[in-house]
């Protein structure tokens, strides 16, 4: 669980401090936002593993932000836990209908919050995150950050690794350069689409040692596809 990024959207400094302390002790990385607008900026910089979202925020409410996130393809899959002072059943249902995955009522203990976060993360990311991906003799282990062919390691840069990880978890599908940018670099990465080509080239070079550069296929006019088929 450690190293997971949690975006906390909460206007009260005291709660941010308390939650921040509890989360860092539990090994999470905390990103903070004071309101929905700031939260959207943070989301554009890259997706967290989970969002803790206060219901009552100045400006756009937490519930509206949750709805917006669930309507947007980019943020749809990010799990949300709503934080709220209200405990009424109607509100609970409202939060879940808006797309929240769970609901924690204030005041909550840091320990309870951490347990709920872990439960949601387990539910939405069943082992697959750490699963070793194997296509043909090419194997990628997200846990140890290792790529190998028949136990021979392939050295590559972090971007090539993320790109290969994305490809191997989404084989046989065509992705445009901008989709790859969104998924691998984060939507608000200030990079040009040509950057994708540069890293594709590097990835192919590394894979060519075993002839696997053929897996990274250019689909004319559309983008790239990772496929073990010719
Ligand atoms: Ca609040």
mmCIF file of C-alpha atoms and ligand atoms in Angstrom:
data_model
loop_
_atom_site.group_PDB
_atom_site.id
_atom_site.type_symbol
_atom_site.label_atom_id
_atom_site.label_comp_id
_atom_site.label_asym_id
_atom_site.label_seq_id
_atom_site.Cartn_x
_atom_site.Cartn_y
_atom_site.Cartn_z
ATOM 1 C CA UNK A 1 0.000 0.000 0.000
ATOM 2 C CA UNK A 2 2.852 2.368 0.614
ATOM 3 C CA UNK A 3 3.677 5.065 -1.884
ATOM 4 C CA UNK A 4 0.050 5.412 -2.972
ATOM 5 C CA UNK A 5 -0.957 8.988 -3.669
ATOM 6 C CA UNK A 6 -3.977 10.398 -1.889
ATOM 7 C CA UNK A 7 -5.465 13.737 -2.875
ATOM 8 C CA UNK A 8 -7.128 15.377 0.117
ATOM 9 C CA UNK A 9 -9.673 18.069 -0.742
ATOM 10 C CA UNK A 10 -10.579 19.829 2.477
ATOM 11 C CA UNK A 11 -10.909 23.512 3.345
ATOM 12 C CA UNK A 12 -10.186 23.122 7.049
ATOM 13 C CA UNK A 13 -6.497 23.355 7.809
ATOM 14 C CA UNK A 14 -6.816 21.435 11.089
ATOM 15 C CA UNK A 15 -8.356 18.429 9.357
ATOM 16 C CA UNK A 16 -5.784 18.552 6.562
ATOM 17 C CA UNK A 17 -3.013 18.488 9.167
ATOM 18 C CA UNK A 18 -4.573 15.640 11.094
ATOM 19 C CA UNK A 19 -5.269 13.540 8.015
ATOM 20 C CA UNK A 20 -1.878 14.392 6.522
ATOM 21 C CA UNK A 21 -0.109 13.181 9.627
ATOM 22 C CA UNK A 22 -2.083 9.935 9.747
ATOM 23 C CA UNK A 23 -1.595 9.226 6.053
ATOM 24 C CA UNK A 24 2.128 9.840 5.997
ATOM 25 C CA UNK A 25 2.523 7.564 9.008
ATOM 26 C CA UNK A 26 0.633 4.904 7.087
ATOM 27 C CA UNK A 27 3.053 5.302 4.173
ATOM 28 C CA UNK A 28 0.810 7.258 1.831
ATOM 29 C CA UNK A 29 1.880 10.278 -0.145
ATOM 30 C CA UNK A 30 -0.416 13.241 0.424
ATOM 31 C CA UNK A 31 -1.435 15.879 -2.090
ATOM 32 C CA UNK A 32 -3.593 18.709 -0.736
ATOM 33 C CA UNK A 33 -6.224 21.002 -2.159
ATOM 34 C CA UNK A 34 -8.322 23.584 -0.323
ATOM 35 C CA UNK A 35 -11.232 23.583 -2.727
ATOM 36 C CA UNK A 36 -12.622 21.945 -5.853
ATOM 37 C CA UNK A 37 -10.836 24.314 -8.206
ATOM 38 C CA UNK A 38 -7.451 23.502 -6.681
ATOM 39 C CA UNK A 39 -8.360 19.826 -6.677
ATOM 40 C CA UNK A 40 -8.995 19.978 -10.415
ATOM 41 C CA UNK A 41 -5.592 21.571 -10.934
ATOM 42 C CA UNK A 42 -3.923 18.817 -8.921
ATOM 43 C CA UNK A 43 -5.815 16.170 -10.913
ATOM 44 C CA UNK A 44 -4.590 17.690 -14.158
ATOM 45 C CA UNK A 45 -1.033 17.282 -12.932
ATOM 46 C CA UNK A 46 -1.482 13.551 -12.594
ATOM 47 C CA UNK A 47 -3.988 11.156 -11.120
ATOM 48 C CA UNK A 48 -3.818 10.130 -7.472
ATOM 49 C CA UNK A 49 -4.701 6.591 -6.349
ATOM 50 C CA UNK A 50 -7.636 7.898 -4.336
ATOM 51 C CA UNK A 51 -9.392 11.171 -3.488
ATOM 52 C CA UNK A 52 -10.591 12.085 0.002
ATOM 53 C CA UNK A 53 -13.238 14.644 -0.698
ATOM 54 C CA UNK A 54 -14.897 16.914 1.834
ATOM 55 C CA UNK A 55 -18.588 17.407 1.179
ATOM 56 C CA UNK A 56 -18.818 21.021 2.325
ATOM 57 C CA UNK A 57 -16.343 23.134 0.408
ATOM 58 C CA UNK A 58 -16.370 26.830 -0.442
ATOM 59 C CA UNK A 59 -17.334 27.248 -4.102
ATOM 60 C CA UNK A 60 -18.103 23.994 -5.864
ATOM 61 C CA UNK A 61 -19.246 21.384 -3.358
ATOM 62 C CA UNK A 62 -17.532 18.052 -2.875
ATOM 63 C CA UNK A 63 -20.520 16.234 -4.253
ATOM 64 C CA UNK A 64 -20.453 18.288 -7.456
ATOM 65 C CA UNK A 65 -16.752 17.626 -7.879
ATOM 66 C CA UNK A 66 -17.405 13.889 -7.395
ATOM 67 C CA UNK A 67 -20.070 13.995 -10.114
ATOM 68 C CA UNK A 68 -17.755 15.855 -12.431
ATOM 69 C CA UNK A 69 -14.929 13.390 -11.844
ATOM 70 C CA UNK A 70 -17.200 10.449 -12.634
ATOM 71 C CA UNK A 71 -18.404 12.076 -15.861
ATOM 72 C CA UNK A 72 -14.871 12.663 -17.138
ATOM 73 C CA UNK A 73 -13.115 9.699 -18.759
ATOM 74 C CA UNK A 74 -9.814 10.936 -17.409
ATOM 75 C CA UNK A 75 -10.813 10.889 -13.724
ATOM 76 C CA UNK A 76 -13.662 8.360 -13.781
ATOM 77 C CA UNK A 77 -11.714 5.449 -12.341
ATOM 78 C CA UNK A 78 -10.176 7.296 -9.411
ATOM 79 C CA UNK A 79 -11.882 6.064 -6.230
ATOM 80 C CA UNK A 80 -13.445 8.697 -3.989
ATOM 81 C CA UNK A 81 -14.110 8.654 -0.255
ATOM 82 C CA UNK A 82 -16.434 11.465 0.864
ATOM 83 C CA UNK A 83 -15.752 13.178 4.176
ATOM 84 C CA UNK A 84 -18.720 14.777 5.800
ATOM 85 C CA UNK A 85 -20.116 16.155 8.997
ATOM 86 C CA UNK A 86 -23.562 14.989 8.044
ATOM 87 C CA UNK A 87 -24.548 11.520 8.978
ATOM 88 C CA UNK A 88 -27.995 11.274 7.549
ATOM 89 C CA UNK A 89 -28.877 8.345 5.386
ATOM 90 C CA UNK A 90 -30.038 10.630 2.557
ATOM 91 C CA UNK A 91 -26.638 12.254 2.341
ATOM 92 C CA UNK A 92 -24.901 8.930 2.451
ATOM 93 C CA UNK A 93 -26.956 7.744 -0.490
ATOM 94 C CA UNK A 94 -26.448 11.065 -2.295
ATOM 95 C CA UNK A 95 -22.693 10.662 -1.992
ATOM 96 C CA UNK A 96 -22.713 7.110 -3.243
ATOM 97 C CA UNK A 97 -25.013 8.022 -6.109
ATOM 98 C CA UNK A 98 -22.626 10.754 -7.155
ATOM 99 C CA UNK A 99 -20.029 8.031 -7.585
ATOM 100 C CA UNK A 100 -18.226 8.009 -4.233
ATOM 101 C CA UNK A 101 -16.851 4.604 -3.256
ATOM 102 C CA UNK A 102 -17.203 5.112 0.457
ATOM 103 C CA UNK A 103 -18.195 7.644 3.044
ATOM 104 C CA UNK A 104 -16.609 8.668 6.341
ATOM 105 C CA UNK A 105 -18.502 10.807 8.827
ATOM 106 C CA UNK A 106 -16.740 13.484 10.861
ATOM 107 C CA UNK A 107 -15.456 13.272 13.469
ATOM 108 C CA UNK A 108 -13.499 10.192 12.455
ATOM 109 C CA UNK A 109 -10.402 8.646 13.930
ATOM 110 C CA UNK A 110 -7.290 8.684 11.730
ATOM 111 C CA UNK A 111 -7.061 4.957 12.219
ATOM 112 C CA UNK A 112 -10.583 4.378 10.924
ATOM 113 C CA UNK A 113 -9.876 6.603 7.924
ATOM 114 C CA UNK A 114 -6.687 4.730 7.035
ATOM 115 C CA UNK A 115 -8.513 1.402 7.314
ATOM 116 C CA UNK A 116 -11.274 2.632 4.994
ATOM 117 C CA UNK A 117 -8.744 3.952 2.473
ATOM 118 C CA UNK A 118 -6.949 0.619 2.420
ATOM 119 C CA UNK A 119 -10.213 -1.247 1.991
ATOM 120 C CA UNK A 120 -11.250 0.902 -0.991
ATOM 121 C CA UNK A 121 -7.809 0.613 -2.596
ATOM 122 C CA UNK A 122 -7.890 -3.158 -2.223
ATOM 123 C CA UNK A 123 -11.332 -3.267 -3.765
ATOM 124 C CA UNK A 124 -10.541 -1.134 -6.790
ATOM 125 C CA UNK A 125 -7.020 -2.397 -7.393
ATOM 126 C CA UNK A 126 -7.133 -6.122 -6.737
ATOM 127 C CA UNK A 127 -3.558 -7.383 -6.993
ATOM 128 C CA UNK A 128 -3.514 -6.518 -10.697
ATOM 129 C CA UNK A 129 -1.452 -3.435 -9.925
ATOM 130 C CA UNK A 130 1.432 -5.559 -8.703
ATOM 131 C CA UNK A 131 0.797 -8.451 -11.023
ATOM 132 C CA UNK A 132 3.726 -9.556 -13.156
ATOM 133 C CA UNK A 133 2.792 -9.029 -16.794
ATOM 134 C CA UNK A 134 4.011 -11.569 -19.319
ATOM 135 C CA UNK A 135 3.657 -11.404 -23.072
ATOM 136 C CA UNK A 136 5.532 -14.048 -25.003
ATOM 137 C CA UNK A 137 8.899 -14.298 -23.155
ATOM 138 C CA UNK A 138 8.820 -10.637 -22.169
ATOM 139 C CA UNK A 139 8.053 -10.113 -18.510
ATOM 140 C CA UNK A 140 7.462 -6.906 -16.538
ATOM 141 C CA UNK A 141 7.334 -6.888 -12.763
ATOM 142 C CA UNK A 142 5.789 -3.648 -11.421
ATOM 143 C CA UNK A 143 6.802 -4.564 -7.867
ATOM 144 C CA UNK A 144 10.530 -4.776 -8.503
ATOM 145 C CA UNK A 145 10.376 -2.411 -11.518
ATOM 146 C CA UNK A 146 12.117 -5.040 -13.607
ATOM 147 C CA UNK A 147 11.738 -5.989 -17.236
ATOM 148 C CA UNK A 148 13.291 -9.219 -18.385
ATOM 149 C CA UNK A 149 13.394 -11.831 -21.103
ATOM 150 C CA UNK A 150 14.317 -15.318 -19.885
ATOM 151 C CA UNK A 151 15.712 -13.791 -16.669
ATOM 152 C CA UNK A 152 17.935 -11.411 -18.599
ATOM 153 C CA UNK A 153 17.218 -7.866 -17.450
ATOM 154 C CA UNK A 154 16.403 -5.129 -19.910
ATOM 155 C CA UNK A 155 17.559 -1.694 -18.774
ATOM 156 C CA UNK A 156 15.335 1.239 -19.629
ATOM 157 C CA UNK A 157 14.460 4.706 -18.410
ATOM 158 C CA UNK A 158 11.482 5.373 -16.100
ATOM 159 C CA UNK A 159 9.317 6.773 -18.908
ATOM 160 C CA UNK A 160 9.993 3.770 -21.143
ATOM 161 C CA UNK A 161 9.117 1.545 -18.182
ATOM 162 C CA UNK A 162 5.791 3.324 -17.601
ATOM 163 C CA UNK A 163 5.044 3.236 -21.307
ATOM 164 C CA UNK A 164 5.767 -0.497 -21.497
ATOM 165 C CA UNK A 165 3.738 -1.102 -18.336
ATOM 166 C CA UNK A 166 0.790 0.702 -19.897
ATOM 167 C CA UNK A 167 1.150 -1.189 -23.191
ATOM 168 C CA UNK A 168 1.460 -4.596 -21.531
ATOM 169 C CA UNK A 169 -1.613 -3.943 -19.377
ATOM 170 C CA UNK A 170 -3.571 -2.771 -22.443
ATOM 171 C CA UNK A 171 -2.439 -4.985 -25.298
ATOM 172 C CA UNK A 172 -4.085 -5.213 -28.725
ATOM 173 C CA UNK A 173 -5.623 -1.755 -28.543
ATOM 174 C CA UNK A 174 -4.686 1.287 -30.554
ATOM 175 C CA UNK A 175 -3.848 4.438 -28.591
ATOM 176 C CA UNK A 176 -3.373 7.864 -30.086
ATOM 177 C CA UNK A 177 -0.402 9.952 -29.024
ATOM 178 C CA UNK A 178 -2.630 12.172 -26.910
ATOM 179 C CA UNK A 179 -4.211 9.165 -25.170
ATOM 180 C CA UNK A 180 -0.744 7.861 -24.371
ATOM 181 C CA UNK A 181 0.248 11.274 -23.056
ATOM 182 C CA UNK A 182 -2.816 11.333 -20.768
ATOM 183 C CA UNK A 183 -2.259 7.819 -19.490
ATOM 184 C CA UNK A 184 1.497 7.683 -19.156
ATOM 185 C CA UNK A 185 2.531 11.299 -18.585
ATOM 186 C CA UNK A 186 -0.608 12.702 -16.947
ATOM 187 C CA UNK A 187 -3.040 14.986 -18.668
ATOM 188 C CA UNK A 188 -1.379 18.233 -17.809
ATOM 189 C CA UNK A 189 2.136 17.205 -18.660
ATOM 190 C CA UNK A 190 3.694 20.021 -20.640
ATOM 191 C CA UNK A 191 5.023 17.811 -23.358
ATOM 192 C CA UNK A 192 4.373 17.692 -27.055
ATOM 193 C CA UNK A 193 2.976 14.710 -28.855
ATOM 194 C CA UNK A 194 6.334 14.253 -30.540
ATOM 195 C CA UNK A 195 7.713 13.325 -27.112
ATOM 196 C CA UNK A 196 5.697 10.130 -27.339
ATOM 197 C CA UNK A 197 7.526 9.198 -30.544
ATOM 198 C CA UNK A 198 10.885 9.792 -28.895
ATOM 199 C CA UNK A 199 10.102 7.411 -26.048
ATOM 200 C CA UNK A 200 8.534 4.863 -28.383
ATOM 201 C CA UNK A 201 11.785 4.914 -30.330
ATOM 202 C CA UNK A 202 13.818 4.361 -27.155
ATOM 203 C CA UNK A 203 11.520 1.583 -26.005
ATOM 204 C CA UNK A 204 11.803 -0.159 -29.359
ATOM 205 C CA UNK A 205 15.565 0.110 -29.208
ATOM 206 C CA UNK A 206 15.672 -1.629 -25.808
ATOM 207 C CA UNK A 207 13.218 -4.321 -26.915
ATOM 208 C CA UNK A 208 15.023 -4.915 -30.209
ATOM 209 C CA UNK A 209 17.710 -6.834 -28.342
ATOM 210 C CA UNK A 210 15.251 -9.733 -28.300
ATOM 211 C CA UNK A 211 13.325 -8.853 -31.424
ATOM 212 C CA UNK A 212 10.402 -7.553 -29.399
ATOM 213 C CA UNK A 213 10.462 -4.113 -30.973
ATOM 214 C CA UNK A 214 7.964 -5.669 -33.383
ATOM 215 C CA UNK A 215 5.412 -5.645 -30.525
ATOM 216 C CA UNK A 216 5.361 -1.832 -30.533
ATOM 217 C CA UNK A 217 3.425 -1.238 -33.703
ATOM 218 C CA UNK A 218 2.730 1.996 -35.506
ATOM 219 C CA UNK A 219 -0.842 2.238 -36.703
ATOM 220 C CA UNK A 220 -0.792 4.766 -39.500
ATOM 221 C CA UNK A 221 -2.958 7.799 -38.852
ATOM 222 C CA UNK A 222 -4.081 6.437 -35.470
ATOM 223 C CA UNK A 223 -1.195 5.931 -33.077
ATOM 224 C CA UNK A 224 0.416 2.915 -31.497
ATOM 225 C CA UNK A 225 -0.574 -0.575 -30.516
ATOM 226 C CA UNK A 226 1.229 -3.168 -28.421
ATOM 227 C CA UNK A 227 0.655 -6.575 -29.867
ATOM 228 C CA UNK A 228 2.373 -9.932 -29.976
ATOM 229 C CA UNK A 229 0.553 -10.596 -33.248
ATOM 230 C CA UNK A 230 2.222 -9.665 -36.495
HETATM 231 CA CA1 LIG B 1 -15.474 21.687 4.853
#
